[in-house]
C-alpha positions as a Python dict, from the first residue, in 0.01 Angstrom:
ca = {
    (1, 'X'): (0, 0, 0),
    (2, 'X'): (-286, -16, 254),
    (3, 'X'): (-225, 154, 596),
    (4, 'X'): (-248, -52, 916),
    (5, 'X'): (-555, 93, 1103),
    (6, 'X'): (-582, 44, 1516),
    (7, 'X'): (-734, -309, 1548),
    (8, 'X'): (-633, -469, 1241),
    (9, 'X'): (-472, -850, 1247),
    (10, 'X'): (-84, -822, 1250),
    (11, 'X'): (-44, -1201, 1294),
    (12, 'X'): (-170, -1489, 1454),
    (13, 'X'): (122, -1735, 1642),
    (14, 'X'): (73, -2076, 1810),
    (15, 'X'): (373, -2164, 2014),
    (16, 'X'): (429, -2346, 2329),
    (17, 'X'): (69, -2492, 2288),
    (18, 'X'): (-123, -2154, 2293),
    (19, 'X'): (-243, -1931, 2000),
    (20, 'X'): (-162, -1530, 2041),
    (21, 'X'): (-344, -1320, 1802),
    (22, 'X'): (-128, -980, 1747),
    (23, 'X'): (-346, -666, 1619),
    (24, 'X'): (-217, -325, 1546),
    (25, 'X'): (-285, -78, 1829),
    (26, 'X'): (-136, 160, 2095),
    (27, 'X'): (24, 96, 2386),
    (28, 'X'): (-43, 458, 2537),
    (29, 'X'): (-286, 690, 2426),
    (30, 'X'): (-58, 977, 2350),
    (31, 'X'): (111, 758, 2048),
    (32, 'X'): (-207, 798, 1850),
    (33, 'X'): (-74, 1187, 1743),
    (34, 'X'): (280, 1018, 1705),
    (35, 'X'): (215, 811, 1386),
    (36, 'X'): (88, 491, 1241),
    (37, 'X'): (-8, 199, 1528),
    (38, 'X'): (257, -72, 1609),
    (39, 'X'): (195, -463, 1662),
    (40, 'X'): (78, -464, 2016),
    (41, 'X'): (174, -766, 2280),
    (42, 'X'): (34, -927, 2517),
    (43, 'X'): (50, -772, 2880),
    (44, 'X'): (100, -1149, 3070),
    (45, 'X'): (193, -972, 3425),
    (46, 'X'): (-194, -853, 3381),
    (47, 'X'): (-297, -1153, 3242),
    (48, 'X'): (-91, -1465, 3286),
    (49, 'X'): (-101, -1728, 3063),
    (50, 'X'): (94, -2060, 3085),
    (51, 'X'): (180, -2381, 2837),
    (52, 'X'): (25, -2716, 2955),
    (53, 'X'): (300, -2753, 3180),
    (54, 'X'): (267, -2444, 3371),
    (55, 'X'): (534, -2226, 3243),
    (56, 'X'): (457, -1868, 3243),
    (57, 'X'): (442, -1673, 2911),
    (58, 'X'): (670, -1395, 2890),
    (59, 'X'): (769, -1105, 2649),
    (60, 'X'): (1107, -1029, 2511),
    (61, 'X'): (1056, -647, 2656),
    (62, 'X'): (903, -802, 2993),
    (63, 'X'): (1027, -654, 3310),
    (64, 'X'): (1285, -928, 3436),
    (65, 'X'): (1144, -1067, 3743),
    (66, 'X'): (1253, -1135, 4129),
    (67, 'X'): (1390, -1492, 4028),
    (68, 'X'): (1547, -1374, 3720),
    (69, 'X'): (1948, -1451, 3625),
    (70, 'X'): (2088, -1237, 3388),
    (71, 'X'): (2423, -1028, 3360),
    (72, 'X'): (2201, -708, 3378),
    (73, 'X'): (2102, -562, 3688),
    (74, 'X'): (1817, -420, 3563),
    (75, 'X'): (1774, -652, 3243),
    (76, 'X'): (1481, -804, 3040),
    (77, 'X'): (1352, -1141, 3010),
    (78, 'X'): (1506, -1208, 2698),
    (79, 'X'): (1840, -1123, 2930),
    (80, 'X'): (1762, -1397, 3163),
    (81, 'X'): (1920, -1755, 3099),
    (82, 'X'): (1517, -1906, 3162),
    (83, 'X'): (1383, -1716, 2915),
    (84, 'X'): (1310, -1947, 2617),
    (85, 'X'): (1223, -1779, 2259),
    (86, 'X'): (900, -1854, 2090),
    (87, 'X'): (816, -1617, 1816),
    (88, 'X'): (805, -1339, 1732),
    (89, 'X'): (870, -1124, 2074),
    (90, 'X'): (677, -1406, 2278),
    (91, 'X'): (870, -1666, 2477),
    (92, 'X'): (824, -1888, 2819),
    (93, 'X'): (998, -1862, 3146),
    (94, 'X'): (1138, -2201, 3226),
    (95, 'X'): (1258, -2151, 3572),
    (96, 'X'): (1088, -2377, 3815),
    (97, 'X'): (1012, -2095, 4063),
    (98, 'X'): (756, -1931, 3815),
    (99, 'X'): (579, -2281, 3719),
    (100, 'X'): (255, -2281, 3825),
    (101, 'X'): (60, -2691, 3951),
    (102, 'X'): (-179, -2798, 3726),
    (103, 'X'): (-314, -2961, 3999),
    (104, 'X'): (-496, -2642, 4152),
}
């Protein structure tokens, strides 16, 4: 079996209108003495993206944020009852307070 080497494809995923390509990598630089790299995900806090309608993209692992409902005080979006799965560990926030106007 091959190993996975820091930059190689993982997987590509089109959901909610957008295409995501996943690549091996790090998320800190101290994991590179720790072992093989990991699928890494998109940071969308640092870089937002949104569907057509202006839903945010969020992760699974995301920090659950100000307008967030969940039965966790200190939960994840994939807690909260907006979050809406994708694939993978990409989904969209669907509450109306994080929807951005197409308009601007």
């Amino acid at each position: 079996m091959n190993k996975v080497k820091d930059g190689d494809l993982y997987k590509v995923i089109n959901i909610f209108g957008r295409t995501f390509e996943l690549r091996y990598g790090y998320y800190e630089e101290y994991e590179r003495d720790k072992g093989e790299p990991i699928p890494i995900y998109p940071d969308f806090k640092i870089n937002p993206v949104y569907t057509n309608e202006g839903f945010p993209f969020v992760t699974q692992m995301q920090e659950i944020c100000e307008h967030g409902e969940s039965a966790f005080s200190e939960g994840c979006c994939v807690d909260c009852r907006h979050f809406k799965f994708g694939e993978e560990l990409i989904g969209i926030c669907t509450n109306k307070r994080n929807k951005v106007s197409k308009e601007n």
